[in-house]
């Protein structure tokens, strides 16, 4: 009897015993409390019996006890005291190994050096391959777009041919040569006929040879001795009509002359010194690439290009109204 009484006092003195005593004093049963708290009946019985097995201390136990004590109107300080009493001990952290400061610095610098070496191994060859194509290109084969057409590849030297010298008949040299020839033929065996030397292929005209244009600001690399200037072409006329447009170019220039119906009277690069006349009764649209030094005459009257020029390119139209041609902007 004394043992049972002491056990009852122990349970009653604990937080679970006080929760049970307050519940019974209010006339509540376990099922109604579990329903109100939305907890399983098993959990409510465990809280009243101080049996916390299966309930996580860090996540659920504190919430369950606080919620139950608040529902019964008990002081929450008792719950905090109970939680402090049953708080599990944290294991002590023990350092099992260490690393020296010098080794730490060595590993960090070695890692950084590895990244630098890998980056250099990837970036440097890429840049070298990209620049190599530009550096290996022969700049002598490049020409600006506004320069006169120059042959890209010089014509190869003609193959040497064997020249035969024939002496007049009856002279001592001829007789000596004849005797030597007869002796050589008599002493040497019959030789196989030699194939005739093929004549070298004709070099294409400079204006038909391929060009390589470059947008890079290379100067004119060709000298006058290597590439002599082409003579100025004679005045030519294109089209038919009462109105005439004359272009005189001091430098090589790209010229486009288009009629109203879309047909082109000119579309190409004209060499320096060119003078060309375009006849038409329709409106014309004119573009002159290298407008510096270009002179335009419309029906015998000189025409200024300053108002139609932009970035050294002149672009204007020739309108025909009441039988008169006049320039207008585009």
mmCIF file of C-alpha atoms in Angstrom:
data_model
loop_
_atom_site.group_PDB
_atom_site.id
_atom_site.type_symbol
_atom_site.label_atom_id
_atom_site.label_comp_id
_atom_site.label_asym_id
_atom_site.label_seq_id
_atom_site.Cartn_x
_atom_site.Cartn_y
_atom_site.Cartn_z
ATOM 1 C CA UNK A 1 0.000 0.000 0.000
ATOM 2 C CA UNK A 2 2.804 2.399 0.840
ATOM 3 C CA UNK A 3 4.521 1.635 -2.520
ATOM 4 C CA UNK A 4 1.352 2.347 -4.513
ATOM 5 C CA UNK A 5 0.774 5.585 -2.579
ATOM 6 C CA UNK A 6 4.345 6.771 -3.246
ATOM 7 C CA UNK A 7 3.973 5.967 -6.993
ATOM 8 C CA UNK A 8 0.708 7.904 -7.123
ATOM 9 C CA UNK A 9 2.372 10.881 -5.468
ATOM 10 C CA UNK A 10 5.221 10.717 -7.940
ATOM 11 C CA UNK A 11 2.850 10.701 -10.902
ATOM 12 C CA UNK A 12 0.710 13.429 -9.390
ATOM 13 C CA UNK A 13 3.778 15.607 -8.701
ATOM 14 C CA UNK A 14 4.928 15.380 -12.341
ATOM 15 C CA UNK A 15 3.552 17.470 -15.236
ATOM 16 C CA UNK A 16 1.612 14.522 -16.624
ATOM 17 C CA UNK A 17 -0.034 13.851 -13.263
ATOM 18 C CA UNK A 18 -1.073 17.495 -12.914
ATOM 19 C CA UNK A 19 -2.541 17.453 -16.443
ATOM 20 C CA UNK A 20 -4.570 14.373 -15.521
ATOM 21 C CA UNK A 21 -5.714 15.807 -12.189
ATOM 22 C CA UNK A 22 -6.873 19.074 -13.787
ATOM 23 C CA UNK A 23 -8.716 17.179 -16.551
ATOM 24 C CA UNK A 24 -10.542 14.980 -14.044
ATOM 25 C CA UNK A 25 -11.332 17.981 -11.851
ATOM 26 C CA UNK A 26 -13.071 19.602 -14.831
ATOM 27 C CA UNK A 27 -15.004 16.440 -15.582
ATOM 28 C CA UNK A 28 -13.409 15.840 -18.963
ATOM 29 C CA UNK A 29 -12.510 12.490 -20.412
ATOM 30 C CA UNK A 30 -9.493 11.623 -22.534
ATOM 31 C CA UNK A 31 -11.491 11.216 -25.761
ATOM 32 C CA UNK A 32 -13.101 14.643 -25.572
ATOM 33 C CA UNK A 33 -9.722 16.289 -24.871
ATOM 34 C CA UNK A 34 -8.082 14.411 -27.745
ATOM 35 C CA UNK A 35 -10.906 15.523 -30.068
ATOM 36 C CA UNK A 36 -10.629 19.143 -28.978
ATOM 37 C CA UNK A 37 -6.828 19.135 -29.332
ATOM 38 C CA UNK A 38 -6.960 17.141 -32.584
ATOM 39 C CA UNK A 39 -4.528 14.637 -31.171
ATOM 40 C CA UNK A 40 -4.684 10.859 -31.041
ATOM 41 C CA UNK A 41 -6.021 9.450 -27.765
ATOM 42 C CA UNK A 42 -2.813 7.464 -27.457
ATOM 43 C CA UNK A 43 -0.729 10.658 -27.431
ATOM 44 C CA UNK A 44 -2.928 12.270 -24.733
ATOM 45 C CA UNK A 45 -2.552 9.216 -22.523
ATOM 46 C CA UNK A 46 1.227 9.288 -23.020
ATOM 47 C CA UNK A 47 1.408 12.956 -21.982
ATOM 48 C CA UNK A 48 -0.552 12.227 -18.784
ATOM 49 C CA UNK A 49 1.699 9.227 -18.015
ATOM 50 C CA UNK A 50 4.969 11.126 -18.650
ATOM 51 C CA UNK A 51 5.736 8.613 -21.423
ATOM 52 C CA UNK A 52 7.391 10.582 -24.220
ATOM 53 C CA UNK A 53 8.715 7.620 -26.193
ATOM 54 C CA UNK A 54 7.989 7.925 -29.905
ATOM 55 C CA UNK A 55 7.418 11.718 -29.687
ATOM 56 C CA UNK A 56 10.201 13.858 -31.132
ATOM 57 C CA UNK A 57 11.501 16.292 -28.548
ATOM 58 C CA UNK A 58 12.660 19.017 -30.939
ATOM 59 C CA UNK A 59 9.568 19.034 -33.172
ATOM 60 C CA UNK A 60 6.401 17.766 -31.467
ATOM 61 C CA UNK A 61 6.768 17.288 -27.712
ATOM 62 C CA UNK A 62 6.928 20.946 -26.699
ATOM 63 C CA UNK A 63 3.932 21.798 -28.892
ATOM 64 C CA UNK A 64 1.823 18.939 -27.550
ATOM 65 C CA UNK A 65 2.469 19.802 -23.880
ATOM 66 C CA UNK A 66 1.939 23.547 -24.380
ATOM 67 C CA UNK A 67 -1.275 22.977 -26.283
ATOM 68 C CA UNK A 68 -2.666 20.570 -23.682
ATOM 69 C CA UNK A 69 -1.740 22.830 -20.734
ATOM 70 C CA UNK A 70 -3.288 25.866 -22.473
ATOM 71 C CA UNK A 71 -6.489 23.918 -23.117
ATOM 72 C CA UNK A 72 -6.778 22.981 -19.437
ATOM 73 C CA UNK A 73 -5.907 26.526 -18.262
ATOM 74 C CA UNK A 74 -2.618 25.597 -16.615
ATOM 75 C CA UNK A 75 0.452 27.799 -16.292
ATOM 76 C CA UNK A 76 2.757 27.372 -19.277
ATOM 77 C CA UNK A 77 5.781 27.914 -17.032
ATOM 78 C CA UNK A 78 5.313 24.353 -15.761
ATOM 79 C CA UNK A 79 5.588 23.106 -19.344
ATOM 80 C CA UNK A 80 8.825 25.020 -19.858
ATOM 81 C CA UNK A 81 10.247 23.586 -16.645
ATOM 82 C CA UNK A 82 9.326 20.067 -17.692
ATOM 83 C CA UNK A 83 10.940 20.557 -21.109
ATOM 84 C CA UNK A 84 14.137 21.823 -19.517
ATOM 85 C CA UNK A 85 14.160 18.813 -17.182
ATOM 86 C CA UNK A 86 13.795 16.207 -19.925
ATOM 87 C CA UNK A 87 15.979 18.040 -22.491
ATOM 88 C CA UNK A 88 18.411 15.515 -23.999
ATOM 89 C CA UNK A 89 22.090 16.285 -23.658
ATOM 90 C CA UNK A 90 23.876 17.390 -26.812
ATOM 91 C CA UNK A 91 27.010 15.417 -27.745
ATOM 92 C CA UNK A 92 30.255 17.292 -27.396
ATOM 93 C CA UNK A 93 31.947 18.155 -30.656
ATOM 94 C CA UNK A 94 35.466 16.810 -30.768
ATOM 95 C CA UNK A 95 37.951 17.760 -33.484
ATOM 96 C CA UNK A 96 39.300 14.545 -34.954
ATOM 97 C CA UNK A 97 41.797 16.102 -37.365
ATOM 98 C CA UNK A 98 43.367 19.373 -38.450
ATOM 99 C CA UNK A 99 45.275 21.007 -41.262
ATOM 100 C CA UNK A 100 48.179 23.380 -41.020
ATOM 101 C CA UNK A 101 47.967 26.936 -42.296
ATOM 102 C CA UNK A 102 50.730 26.397 -44.849
ATOM 103 C CA UNK A 103 48.958 23.372 -46.311
ATOM 104 C CA UNK A 104 45.698 25.313 -46.446
ATOM 105 C CA UNK A 105 47.358 28.119 -48.419
ATOM 106 C CA UNK A 106 49.105 25.607 -50.704
ATOM 107 C CA UNK A 107 45.854 23.869 -51.577
ATOM 108 C CA UNK A 108 44.042 27.152 -52.274
ATOM 109 C CA UNK A 109 46.828 28.566 -54.463
ATOM 110 C CA UNK A 110 47.229 25.266 -56.283
ATOM 111 C CA UNK A 111 43.506 25.250 -57.109
ATOM 112 C CA UNK A 112 43.648 28.837 -58.385
ATOM 113 C CA UNK A 113 46.749 28.077 -60.468
ATOM 114 C CA UNK A 114 44.988 25.084 -62.017
ATOM 115 C CA UNK A 115 42.075 27.286 -63.115
ATOM 116 C CA UNK A 116 44.485 29.834 -64.629
ATOM 117 C CA UNK A 117 46.403 27.179 -66.564
ATOM 118 C CA UNK A 118 43.223 25.577 -67.922
ATOM 119 C CA UNK A 119 41.849 28.977 -68.985
ATOM 120 C CA UNK A 120 45.085 29.881 -70.748
ATOM 121 C CA UNK A 121 45.198 26.500 -72.489
ATOM 122 C CA UNK A 122 41.728 27.132 -73.938
ATOM 123 C CA UNK A 123 41.732 30.874 -74.618
ATOM 124 C CA UNK A 124 45.240 31.372 -76.034
ATOM 125 C CA UNK A 125 44.935 28.780 -78.861
ATOM 126 C CA UNK A 126 41.499 30.141 -79.742
ATOM 127 C CA UNK A 127 42.797 33.697 -80.089
ATOM 128 C CA UNK A 128 45.856 32.497 -81.995
ATOM 129 C CA UNK A 129 43.771 30.539 -84.499
ATOM 130 C CA UNK A 130 41.469 33.509 -84.999
ATOM 131 C CA UNK A 131 44.305 35.964 -85.617
ATOM 132 C CA UNK A 132 46.397 33.599 -87.704
ATOM 133 C CA UNK A 133 44.105 33.824 -90.721
ATOM 134 C CA UNK A 134 44.451 37.619 -90.798
ATOM 135 C CA UNK A 135 48.210 37.686 -90.229
ATOM 136 C CA UNK A 136 48.957 35.054 -92.871
ATOM 137 C CA UNK A 137 46.988 36.913 -95.528
ATOM 138 C CA UNK A 138 49.189 38.702 -98.061
ATOM 139 C CA UNK A 139 48.215 42.389 -97.878
ATOM 140 C CA UNK A 140 49.589 42.965 -101.385
ATOM 141 C CA UNK A 141 46.567 41.078 -102.740
ATOM 142 C CA UNK A 142 44.114 43.390 -100.980
ATOM 143 C CA UNK A 143 42.727 46.509 -102.548
ATOM 144 C CA UNK A 144 40.271 49.106 -101.255
ATOM 145 C CA UNK A 145 36.819 49.168 -102.815
ATOM 146 C CA UNK A 146 37.270 52.668 -104.241
ATOM 147 C CA UNK A 147 40.589 51.883 -105.976
ATOM 148 C CA UNK A 148 41.011 51.183 -109.657
ATOM 149 C CA UNK A 149 40.875 47.462 -110.519
ATOM 150 C CA UNK A 150 44.330 45.935 -110.333
ATOM 151 C CA UNK A 151 45.278 42.403 -111.312
ATOM 152 C CA UNK A 152 45.547 40.240 -108.223
ATOM 153 C CA UNK A 153 48.157 37.839 -109.547
ATOM 154 C CA UNK A 154 50.879 38.980 -111.860
ATOM 155 C CA UNK A 155 51.261 37.074 -115.150
ATOM 156 C CA UNK A 156 53.941 34.373 -114.902
ATOM 157 C CA UNK A 157 57.053 34.797 -116.911
ATOM 158 C CA UNK A 158 56.895 33.193 -120.343
ATOM 159 C CA UNK A 159 58.703 29.918 -120.662
ATOM 160 C CA UNK A 160 62.045 30.131 -122.401
ATOM 161 C CA UNK A 161 62.181 28.642 -125.855
ATOM 162 C CA UNK A 162 65.118 27.314 -127.808
ATOM 163 C CA UNK A 163 66.178 29.805 -130.508
ATOM 164 C CA UNK A 164 67.749 28.458 -133.606
ATOM 165 C CA UNK A 165 70.262 30.558 -135.470
ATOM 166 C CA UNK A 166 70.337 30.009 -139.235
ATOM 167 C CA UNK A 167 73.365 31.252 -141.156
ATOM 168 C CA UNK A 168 73.046 32.266 -144.812
ATOM 169 C CA UNK A 169 73.852 29.556 -147.291
ATOM 170 C CA UNK A 170 77.231 29.606 -148.878
ATOM 171 C CA UNK A 171 79.053 31.275 -146.035
ATOM 172 C CA UNK A 172 81.944 29.601 -144.215
ATOM 173 C CA UNK A 173 79.936 29.516 -141.030
ATOM 174 C CA UNK A 174 77.134 27.724 -142.805
ATOM 175 C CA UNK A 175 79.479 25.215 -144.327
ATOM 176 C CA UNK A 176 81.158 24.599 -140.984
ATOM 177 C CA UNK A 177 77.826 24.221 -139.287
ATOM 178 C CA UNK A 178 76.663 21.836 -142.003
ATOM 179 C CA UNK A 179 79.720 19.680 -141.668
ATOM 180 C CA UNK A 180 79.447 19.581 -137.913
ATOM 181 C CA UNK A 181 75.782 18.716 -138.223
ATOM 182 C CA UNK A 182 76.395 15.902 -140.631
ATOM 183 C CA UNK A 183 79.098 14.506 -138.347
ATOM 184 C CA UNK A 184 76.825 14.649 -135.341
ATOM 185 C CA UNK A 185 74.017 12.917 -137.193
ATOM 186 C CA UNK A 186 76.332 10.198 -138.466
ATOM 187 C CA UNK A 187 77.845 9.487 -135.054
ATOM 188 C CA UNK A 188 74.703 9.739 -132.864
ATOM 189 C CA UNK A 189 71.910 7.136 -132.877
ATOM 190 C CA UNK A 190 68.477 8.066 -134.087
ATOM 191 C CA UNK A 191 66.772 10.081 -131.408
ATOM 192 C CA UNK A 192 63.086 9.915 -130.661
ATOM 193 C CA UNK A 193 61.133 12.925 -131.851
ATOM 194 C CA UNK A 194 60.750 15.589 -129.200
ATOM 195 C CA UNK A 195 57.221 16.941 -128.586
ATOM 196 C CA UNK A 196 56.670 20.498 -129.588
ATOM 197 C CA UNK A 197 56.788 22.981 -126.717
ATOM 198 C CA UNK A 198 53.277 24.220 -125.994
ATOM 199 C CA UNK A 199 52.865 27.952 -126.143
ATOM 200 C CA UNK A 200 52.180 29.566 -122.761
ATOM 201 C CA UNK A 201 48.536 30.319 -122.073
ATOM 202 C CA UNK A 202 47.559 33.856 -122.807
ATOM 203 C CA UNK A 203 47.399 36.055 -119.734
ATOM 204 C CA UNK A 204 43.849 37.403 -119.212
ATOM 205 C CA UNK A 205 43.308 41.093 -119.446
ATOM 206 C CA UNK A 206 43.748 43.045 -116.178
ATOM 207 C CA UNK A 207 40.046 43.894 -116.042
ATOM 208 C CA UNK A 208 39.146 40.170 -116.306
ATOM 209 C CA UNK A 209 41.432 38.930 -113.544
ATOM 210 C CA UNK A 210 39.911 38.230 -110.113
ATOM 211 C CA UNK A 211 40.129 40.850 -107.398
ATOM 212 C CA UNK A 212 40.076 40.550 -103.622
ATOM 213 C CA UNK A 213 38.445 43.523 -101.956
ATOM 214 C CA UNK A 214 39.129 44.438 -98.362
ATOM 215 C CA UNK A 215 37.200 46.698 -95.982
ATOM 216 C CA UNK A 216 40.365 47.208 -93.893
ATOM 217 C CA UNK A 217 41.991 50.665 -94.237
ATOM 218 C CA UNK A 218 45.021 49.372 -96.162
ATOM 219 C CA UNK A 219 46.863 51.996 -98.211
ATOM 220 C CA UNK A 220 47.388 51.576 -101.909
ATOM 221 C CA UNK A 221 50.209 49.028 -101.765
ATOM 222 C CA UNK A 222 50.881 48.912 -105.487
ATOM 223 C CA UNK A 223 53.368 51.366 -106.961
ATOM 224 C CA UNK A 224 53.044 53.078 -110.307
ATOM 225 C CA UNK A 225 55.958 51.040 -111.648
ATOM 226 C CA UNK A 226 54.420 47.696 -110.680
ATOM 227 C CA UNK A 227 50.856 48.609 -111.743
ATOM 228 C CA UNK A 228 50.834 51.334 -114.375
ATOM 229 C CA UNK A 229 47.750 53.488 -114.442
ATOM 230 C CA UNK A 230 45.214 52.627 -117.118
ATOM 231 C CA UNK A 231 44.604 55.276 -119.731
ATOM 232 C CA UNK A 232 41.375 57.201 -119.453
ATOM 233 C CA UNK A 233 38.625 55.677 -121.532
ATOM 234 C CA UNK A 234 37.142 57.654 -124.370
ATOM 235 C CA UNK A 235 33.772 59.341 -124.030
ATOM 236 C CA UNK A 236 30.965 56.839 -124.572
ATOM 237 C CA UNK A 237 27.212 57.237 -124.846
ATOM 238 C CA UNK A 238 24.498 54.953 -123.454
ATOM 239 C CA UNK A 239 20.769 55.024 -124.120
ATOM 240 C CA UNK A 240 18.690 57.233 -126.344
ATOM 241 C CA UNK A 241 16.617 60.315 -125.692
ATOM 242 C CA UNK A 242 16.494 64.075 -125.806
ATOM 243 C CA UNK A 243 18.047 64.635 -122.365
ATOM 244 C CA UNK A 244 21.686 63.899 -121.622
ATOM 245 C CA UNK A 245 23.536 63.263 -118.367
ATOM 246 C CA UNK A 246 27.348 63.408 -118.539
ATOM 247 C CA UNK A 247 29.552 61.947 -115.760
ATOM 248 C CA UNK A 248 33.248 62.827 -115.584
ATOM 249 C CA UNK A 249 35.177 60.902 -112.905
ATOM 250 C CA UNK A 250 38.612 61.886 -111.636
ATOM 251 C CA UNK A 251 38.899 58.728 -109.550
ATOM 252 C CA UNK A 252 37.559 55.204 -109.858
ATOM 253 C CA UNK A 253 33.959 55.100 -108.692
ATOM 254 C CA UNK A 254 30.972 52.772 -108.509
ATOM 255 C CA UNK A 255 28.156 54.179 -110.645
ATOM 256 C CA UNK A 256 24.520 53.084 -110.956
ATOM 257 C CA UNK A 257 22.102 54.765 -113.368
ATOM 258 C CA UNK A 258 18.551 53.360 -113.402
ATOM 259 C CA UNK A 259 15.560 54.468 -115.483
ATOM 260 C CA UNK A 260 12.010 54.780 -114.218
ATOM 261 C CA UNK A 261 10.994 51.376 -115.570
ATOM 262 C CA UNK A 262 13.878 49.702 -113.674
ATOM 263 C CA UNK A 263 16.299 49.127 -116.514
ATOM 264 C CA UNK A 264 19.927 49.936 -115.759
ATOM 265 C CA UNK A 265 21.961 52.132 -118.053
ATOM 266 C CA UNK A 266 25.034 51.701 -115.830
ATOM 267 C CA UNK A 267 25.862 49.345 -112.983
ATOM 268 C CA UNK A 268 29.536 48.797 -112.228
ATOM 269 C CA UNK A 269 32.913 50.250 -111.401
ATOM 270 C CA UNK A 270 34.189 52.924 -113.769
ATOM 271 C CA UNK A 271 37.960 53.599 -113.858
ATOM 272 C CA UNK A 272 39.529 56.945 -113.120
ATOM 273 C CA UNK A 273 39.297 59.477 -115.928
ATOM 274 C CA UNK A 274 36.105 58.005 -117.355
ATOM 275 C CA UNK A 275 33.589 60.242 -119.119
ATOM 276 C CA UNK A 276 30.229 58.745 -119.981
ATOM 277 C CA UNK A 277 27.018 60.201 -121.396
ATOM 278 C CA UNK A 278 23.557 58.775 -120.683
ATOM 279 C CA UNK A 279 20.610 59.706 -122.934
ATOM 280 C CA UNK A 280 17.023 59.189 -121.789
ATOM 281 C CA UNK A 281 13.550 60.688 -121.997
ATOM 282 C CA UNK A 282 12.548 59.058 -118.694
ATOM 283 C CA UNK A 283 13.418 60.090 -115.126
ATOM 284 C CA UNK A 284 16.734 58.664 -113.934
ATOM 285 C CA UNK A 285 18.019 57.643 -110.507
ATOM 286 C CA UNK A 286 21.783 58.071 -110.115
ATOM 287 C CA UNK A 287 24.232 56.808 -107.460
ATOM 288 C CA UNK A 288 27.912 57.733 -107.504
ATOM 289 C CA UNK A 289 30.052 55.871 -104.981
ATOM 290 C CA UNK A 290 33.191 58.017 -104.994
ATOM 291 C CA UNK A 291 31.633 61.442 -105.460
ATOM 292 C CA UNK A 292 34.810 63.385 -104.632
ATOM 293 C CA UNK A 293 36.060 64.967 -107.843
ATOM 294 C CA UNK A 294 33.082 63.755 -109.879
ATOM 295 C CA UNK A 295 31.562 66.286 -112.286
ATOM 296 C CA UNK A 296 28.003 66.027 -113.569
ATOM 297 C CA UNK A 297 26.515 67.904 -116.505
ATOM 298 C CA UNK A 298 22.767 67.844 -117.229
ATOM 299 C CA UNK A 299 21.726 68.959 -120.725
ATOM 300 C CA UNK A 300 24.947 70.917 -121.061
ATOM 301 C CA UNK A 301 24.613 72.672 -117.682
ATOM 302 C CA UNK A 302 26.966 71.773 -114.794
ATOM 303 C CA UNK A 303 25.236 70.376 -111.704
ATOM 304 C CA UNK A 304 26.524 70.667 -108.117
ATOM 305 C CA UNK A 305 26.588 67.467 -106.044
ATOM 306 C CA UNK A 306 27.069 68.985 -102.586
ATOM 307 C CA UNK A 307 23.360 68.931 -101.715
ATOM 308 C CA UNK A 308 23.005 65.294 -102.842
ATOM 309 C CA UNK A 309 26.201 63.884 -101.282
ATOM 310 C CA UNK A 310 26.344 61.969 -98.013
ATOM 311 C CA UNK A 311 29.501 60.200 -96.782
ATOM 312 C CA UNK A 312 31.171 60.616 -100.199
ATOM 313 C CA UNK A 313 28.174 58.986 -101.939
ATOM 314 C CA UNK A 314 25.967 61.100 -104.195
ATOM 315 C CA UNK A 315 22.366 59.972 -104.717
ATOM 316 C CA UNK A 316 19.863 62.001 -106.726
ATOM 317 C CA UNK A 317 17.111 61.789 -109.339
ATOM 318 C CA UNK A 318 16.594 63.472 -112.669
ATOM 319 C CA UNK A 319 12.938 64.446 -113.066
ATOM 320 C CA UNK A 320 11.481 65.416 -116.458
ATOM 321 C CA UNK A 321 8.668 67.996 -116.285
ATOM 322 C CA UNK A 322 7.283 70.031 -119.169
ATOM 323 C CA UNK A 323 10.135 68.867 -121.369
ATOM 324 C CA UNK A 324 12.828 70.057 -118.924
ATOM 325 C CA UNK A 325 15.130 67.873 -116.836
ATOM 326 C CA UNK A 326 15.948 68.957 -113.272
ATOM 327 C CA UNK A 327 17.760 67.213 -110.386
ATOM 328 C CA UNK A 328 15.924 66.406 -107.150
ATOM 329 C CA UNK A 329 16.854 64.649 -103.931
ATOM 330 C CA UNK A 330 15.805 61.126 -103.023
#
